[in-house]
Coordinates of C-alpha atoms in Angstrom, one line a residue:
M33 CA 156.4 -9.7 -3.6
I34 CA 155.2 -11.2 -0.3
S35 CA 152.9 -9.4 2.2
H36 CA 151.7 -10.1 5.7
Q37 CA 147.9 -10.0 5.5
K38 CA 145.2 -9.6 8.1
T39 CA 141.4 -9.0 7.9
L40 CA 140.0 -5.8 9.4
P41 CA 136.6 -5.7 11.1
P42 CA 133.8 -5.6 8.4
T43 CA 132.3 -2.3 7.5
A44 CA 129.3 -1.6 5.3
A45 CA 128.6 -5.3 5.0
Q46 CA 132.1 -6.1 3.6
S47 CA 135.6 -6.8 4.9
V48 CA 138.8 -5.1 3.8
L49 CA 142.0 -7.1 3.4
C50 CA 145.0 -5.2 4.6
E51 CA 148.5 -5.9 3.1
T52 CA 151.6 -4.5 4.8
E53 CA 154.7 -4.2 2.7
L54 CA 158.2 -3.1 3.7
V55 CA 160.0 -1.4 0.8
A56 CA 163.8 -1.0 0.9
V57 CA 165.7 1.8 -0.9
L58 CA 169.3 0.5 -0.7
V59 CA 171.8 3.2 -1.6
S60 CA 175.5 2.8 -2.5
I61 CA 178.1 4.9 -4.3
H62 CA 179.3 3.5 -7.7
H63 CA 181.0 5.3 -10.5
N64 CA 180.7 8.6 -8.7
A65 CA 176.9 8.4 -8.6
P66 CA 174.4 7.2 -5.9
H67 CA 173.0 3.8 -7.0
I68 CA 170.0 1.9 -5.8
L69 CA 169.2 -1.8 -5.8
T70 CA 166.1 -2.5 -8.0
L71 CA 163.9 -5.3 -9.4
D72 CA 162.0 -5.8 -12.7
N73 CA 164.5 -3.9 -14.9
G74 CA 164.7 -0.9 -12.5
Q75 CA 160.9 -0.5 -12.1
A76 CA 160.5 -1.7 -8.5
F77 CA 162.3 -1.9 -5.2
P78 CA 163.1 -5.0 -3.1
S79 CA 160.2 -5.5 -0.7
G80 CA 159.1 -8.0 1.9
P81 CA 156.7 -8.8 4.6
F82 CA 156.5 -7.6 8.2
T83 CA 156.0 -10.8 10.2
V84 CA 155.1 -11.2 13.9
E85 CA 158.5 -12.6 14.9
H86 CA 160.1 -9.2 14.1
R87 CA 160.5 -7.0 17.1
S88 CA 160.3 -3.8 14.9
L89 CA 159.6 -2.8 11.3
Q90 CA 163.2 -1.7 10.8
K91 CA 164.6 -4.9 12.3
G92 CA 162.3 -6.9 10.0
M93 CA 163.5 -5.0 6.9
R94 CA 167.2 -5.4 7.9
N95 CA 166.8 -9.1 8.5
W96 CA 165.3 -10.0 5.1
V97 CA 167.5 -7.6 3.1
E98 CA 170.7 -8.9 4.7
R99 CA 169.6 -12.5 4.4
Q100 CA 168.5 -12.3 0.8
T101 CA 171.2 -10.0 -0.6
G102 CA 174.2 -10.7 1.7
L103 CA 174.7 -6.9 2.0
Q104 CA 175.5 -5.3 5.3
L105 CA 173.4 -2.2 5.9
G106 CA 174.8 1.0 7.3
H107 CA 172.7 4.1 8.2
T108 CA 169.0 3.1 8.1
E109 CA 165.9 5.1 8.6
Q110 CA 162.2 5.1 7.8
L111 CA 161.2 7.3 4.9
Y112 CA 157.5 7.3 4.2
T113 CA 154.3 5.4 4.8
F114 CA 151.1 5.5 2.7
A115 CA 148.0 3.5 2.2
D116 CA 145.9 3.0 -0.9
T117 CA 142.5 1.2 -0.9
H118 CA 141.6 -0.7 -4.1
H119 CA 137.8 -1.0 -3.8
A120 CA 137.5 -3.4 -6.7
Q121 CA 139.8 -5.8 -5.0
K122 CA 138.5 -5.0 -1.6
H123 CA 142.0 -4.6 0.0
Q124 CA 144.2 -1.9 1.3
V125 CA 148.0 -1.8 0.7
V126 CA 150.1 -0.1 3.3
Q127 CA 153.7 0.5 2.1
I128 CA 156.3 1.4 4.7
S129 CA 159.6 2.5 3.0
Y130 CA 163.1 2.6 4.4
M131 CA 166.4 4.0 3.2
A132 CA 169.6 2.2 4.0
F133 CA 173.2 2.9 3.0
I134 CA 175.5 0.2 1.8
R135 CA 179.3 0.6 2.2
Q136 CA 180.3 -2.1 -0.4
T137 CA 179.6 -1.9 -4.1
C138 CA 176.6 -4.1 -5.0
D139 CA 177.3 -7.3 -6.8
H140 CA 177.3 -6.9 -10.6
A141 CA 174.7 -9.7 -10.8
L142 CA 172.3 -7.5 -8.9
D143 CA 170.1 -5.0 -10.7
T144 CA 171.3 -1.5 -9.9
H145 CA 170.7 1.9 -11.4
S146 CA 171.9 5.4 -10.7
I147 CA 169.4 7.6 -9.0
Y148 CA 170.1 10.2 -11.7
D149 CA 168.7 7.7 -14.3
Y150 CA 165.3 8.5 -12.7
F151 CA 165.9 12.2 -12.0
P152 CA 168.5 13.5 -14.5
W153 CA 167.6 17.1 -13.7
E154 CA 168.9 16.5 -10.1
D155 CA 172.5 16.0 -11.2
R156 CA 174.0 19.5 -11.7
R157 CA 177.7 18.6 -11.7
H158 CA 177.9 19.1 -15.4
T159 CA 177.1 22.1 -17.5
T160 CA 175.0 19.9 -19.8
S161 CA 172.2 19.9 -17.2
A162 CA 171.4 23.5 -18.2
S163 CA 169.8 22.3 -21.4
L164 CA 167.4 20.0 -19.6
L165 CA 166.5 22.6 -17.0
H166 CA 165.7 25.0 -19.7
T167 CA 163.3 22.5 -21.3
I168 CA 161.7 21.9 -17.9
A169 CA 161.3 25.6 -17.3
E170 CA 159.6 26.1 -20.7
R171 CA 157.1 23.2 -20.1
L172 CA 156.3 24.4 -16.6
K173 CA 155.7 27.9 -18.0
R174 CA 153.1 26.5 -20.4
W175 CA 151.5 24.5 -17.6
A176 CA 151.4 27.5 -15.2
Q177 CA 150.2 30.0 -17.8
G178 CA 147.7 32.3 -16.3
H179 CA 148.4 31.0 -12.7
T180 CA 150.8 33.3 -11.0
Q181 CA 151.1 31.4 -7.7
R182 CA 151.6 28.1 -9.6
W183 CA 154.5 29.6 -11.6
Q184 CA 156.1 31.1 -8.4
R185 CA 156.0 27.7 -6.8
C186 CA 157.7 26.2 -9.9
A187 CA 160.3 28.9 -10.0
S188 CA 161.1 28.6 -6.3
I189 CA 161.7 24.9 -6.2
F190 CA 163.6 24.7 -9.6
G191 CA 165.8 27.7 -8.8
L192 CA 164.4 29.8 -11.7
E193 CA 164.3 33.6 -12.1
D194 CA 165.7 35.1 -8.8
Y195 CA 165.4 31.9 -6.8
V196 CA 168.4 29.7 -5.7
W197 CA 168.5 26.0 -6.4
N198 CA 168.0 24.0 -3.2
D199 CA 169.2 20.4 -3.7
E200 CA 167.0 19.1 -0.8
L201 CA 163.8 19.9 -2.8
S202 CA 164.0 16.8 -5.1
L203 CA 160.7 15.5 -3.8
Q204 CA 158.9 18.8 -4.4
R205 CA 160.4 19.0 -7.9
Y206 CA 159.1 15.5 -8.8
E207 CA 155.7 16.2 -7.4
V208 CA 155.4 19.4 -9.5
L209 CA 156.4 17.5 -12.6
W210 CA 153.8 14.8 -11.7
E211 CA 151.1 17.5 -11.3
A212 CA 152.1 19.0 -14.6
G213 CA 151.8 15.6 -16.3
L214 CA 155.5 15.6 -17.3
V215 CA 156.3 12.2 -15.9
P216 CA 154.8 8.9 -17.2
E217 CA 153.5 7.9 -13.7
A218 CA 151.0 10.7 -14.1
T219 CA 147.8 9.2 -15.6
W220 CA 147.1 12.4 -17.5
H221 CA 150.6 12.9 -19.0
N222 CA 150.5 14.3 -22.5
G223 CA 152.9 11.8 -24.1
A224 CA 155.8 14.3 -23.9
A225 CA 157.4 13.0 -20.7
L226 CA 160.7 14.3 -19.6
P227 CA 163.8 12.1 -19.7
G228 CA 164.2 9.7 -16.8
L229 CA 163.3 6.1 -16.0
S230 CA 159.8 5.4 -14.6
M231 CA 158.8 3.0 -11.8
Y232 CA 155.8 1.0 -10.8
H233 CA 153.1 2.4 -8.5
D234 CA 154.5 5.2 -6.2
Y235 CA 158.0 3.9 -6.1
R236 CA 159.6 6.9 -7.9
R237 CA 158.0 9.2 -5.4
I238 CA 159.5 7.1 -2.6
L239 CA 162.9 7.4 -4.4
A240 CA 162.5 11.2 -4.6
T241 CA 161.8 11.2 -0.9
A242 CA 165.0 9.2 -0.3
L243 CA 167.0 11.6 -2.4
S244 CA 165.7 14.6 -0.4
R245 CA 166.3 12.9 2.9
M246 CA 169.9 11.8 2.1
R247 CA 170.8 15.3 0.9
A248 CA 169.6 16.6 4.2
K249 CA 171.3 13.9 6.2
I250 CA 174.8 14.6 4.7
R251 CA 174.6 18.2 5.8
Y252 CA 174.5 17.7 9.5
T253 CA 175.2 14.0 10.2
P254 CA 178.2 11.7 9.4
A255 CA 175.9 9.4 7.3
V256 CA 178.1 9.7 4.2
F257 CA 180.8 7.7 5.9
D258 CA 178.5 4.6 5.8
L259 CA 178.9 4.8 2.0
L260 CA 182.7 4.9 2.0
P261 CA 185.3 2.2 2.6
H262 CA 186.7 2.2 6.1
H263 CA 189.8 3.8 4.7
F264 CA 189.4 6.5 2.0
T265 CA 191.1 9.5 0.5
L266 CA 189.8 13.0 0.8
L267 CA 189.1 13.0 -2.9
Q268 CA 186.8 10.0 -2.4
L269 CA 185.0 11.7 0.4
Q270 CA 184.5 14.9 -1.7
Q271 CA 183.3 12.8 -4.7
A272 CA 180.8 11.0 -2.5
M273 CA 179.4 14.3 -1.2
E274 CA 179.2 15.7 -4.7
A275 CA 177.5 12.5 -6.0
L276 CA 174.8 12.7 -3.3
A277 CA 174.3 16.5 -3.6
G278 CA 174.5 16.5 -7.4
R279 CA 176.7 19.6 -7.1
P280 CA 180.4 20.3 -7.5
M281 CA 182.4 21.5 -4.5
H282 CA 185.5 23.6 -4.1
K283 CA 188.4 21.2 -3.5
Q284 CA 190.6 23.3 -1.2
N285 CA 187.7 24.8 0.9
F286 CA 186.1 21.4 1.3
R287 CA 189.3 19.8 2.6
R288 CA 189.8 22.7 5.0
L289 CA 186.3 22.3 6.3
V290 CA 186.7 18.6 6.9
Q291 CA 190.0 19.0 8.7
Q292 CA 188.9 22.0 10.8
Q293 CA 186.0 19.9 12.1
K294 CA 188.4 17.0 12.8
L295 CA 186.0 14.6 11.1
V296 CA 188.7 12.3 9.9
N297 CA 192.0 10.9 11.1
R298 CA 195.1 10.2 9.0
T299 CA 196.2 6.6 8.7
A300 CA 199.7 5.3 7.9
E301 CA 198.5 4.0 4.6
Y302 CA 198.4 5.4 1.1
D303 CA 196.2 4.7 -1.9
S304 CA 198.2 3.7 -5.0
P305 CA 196.3 4.8 -8.2
P306 CA 197.3 3.5 -11.6
Q307 CA 198.4 7.0 -12.5
G308 CA 199.4 10.0 -10.4
R309 CA 200.9 10.3 -6.9
P310 CA 199.8 8.1 -4.0
A311 CA 197.2 9.7 -1.8
Q312 CA 197.0 9.7 2.0
L313 CA 194.2 7.4 3.4
Y314 CA 192.0 8.6 6.2
R315 CA 189.3 7.1 8.5
F316 CA 186.2 8.5 10.0
A317 CA 186.6 9.9 13.6
P318 CA 183.3 8.9 15.3
E319 CA 184.0 10.9 18.4
T320 CA 183.3 14.1 16.4
A321 CA 180.0 12.9 14.9
E322 CA 177.9 15.2 17.0
N323 CA 179.6 18.2 15.4
C324 CA 179.3 17.2 11.8
Y325 CA 178.4 20.1 9.5
L326 CA 180.1 18.6 6.4
A327 CA 177.8 20.3 3.9
G328 CA 176.4 23.2 5.9
A329 CA 175.0 26.3 4.3
T330 CA 178.4 28.0 4.3
L331 CA 180.0 25.1 2.2
P332 CA 181.4 26.7 -1.0
L333 CA 180.1 25.2 -4.2
S334 CA 181.1 25.9 -7.7
S335 CA 179.7 28.8 -9.8
I336 CA 176.8 26.6 -11.0
S337 CA 173.7 28.0 -9.4

């Protein structure tokens, strides 16, 4: 992990060394789940320095990612910046994180993990998720015992009692679990951490931020198309949306919505699966990008709430 360093003016008879690190959350769709490129057996993200020859932070990140991995980045945006001063080492670390979508599947030689390996409670496409959410609710009740406002906060972001699950609150859900000591990153966790892979430093919080952001982006932007092949079936589009949202969607209503908004154009080609009938291939219609409401509030989901 390389960092660009500079020395700040001395204060209180000492100087503080500042390290600036660019962190890349690289997202692709693989096996119907959003995957990320990781290092150190899934515990860290690719990171690199911001150097003076880069005209911008984002350009610097794109340059070293594409050079080192050979991957072409699609939709890219800054996520989160934070600084942490380590007084013992007399230096400050500034981490600037970015999220980027990758159209092609990552090479098998690269270290990739499903986002839901880190946040299994966020994948609500299967009825088995109910058991884990029940466990989370019971542990949060014990943590919030005697604190009404604390429990109301937990209930609202986890969709408990009379509240509705909001898939965009993945960051808030992780932060509550961290406060309650239910994830191993919390220094005061009680040894009974919930299922889910952990990460170094604040990386899982960065990943939760990325998940919240991408779920918001796919509602009102065409960002999802940066994760698909140039030609795709409507089923592939629906599965990509479901993978990112962690929610099942109604097939006929989803297709009607896509076609009504004219977000895709038919091609003359067909997909030929090993089994079943060939499916029509489509391509994204960029001229309609400004009117993309692919997963708006009226999008019908399954009965899982």
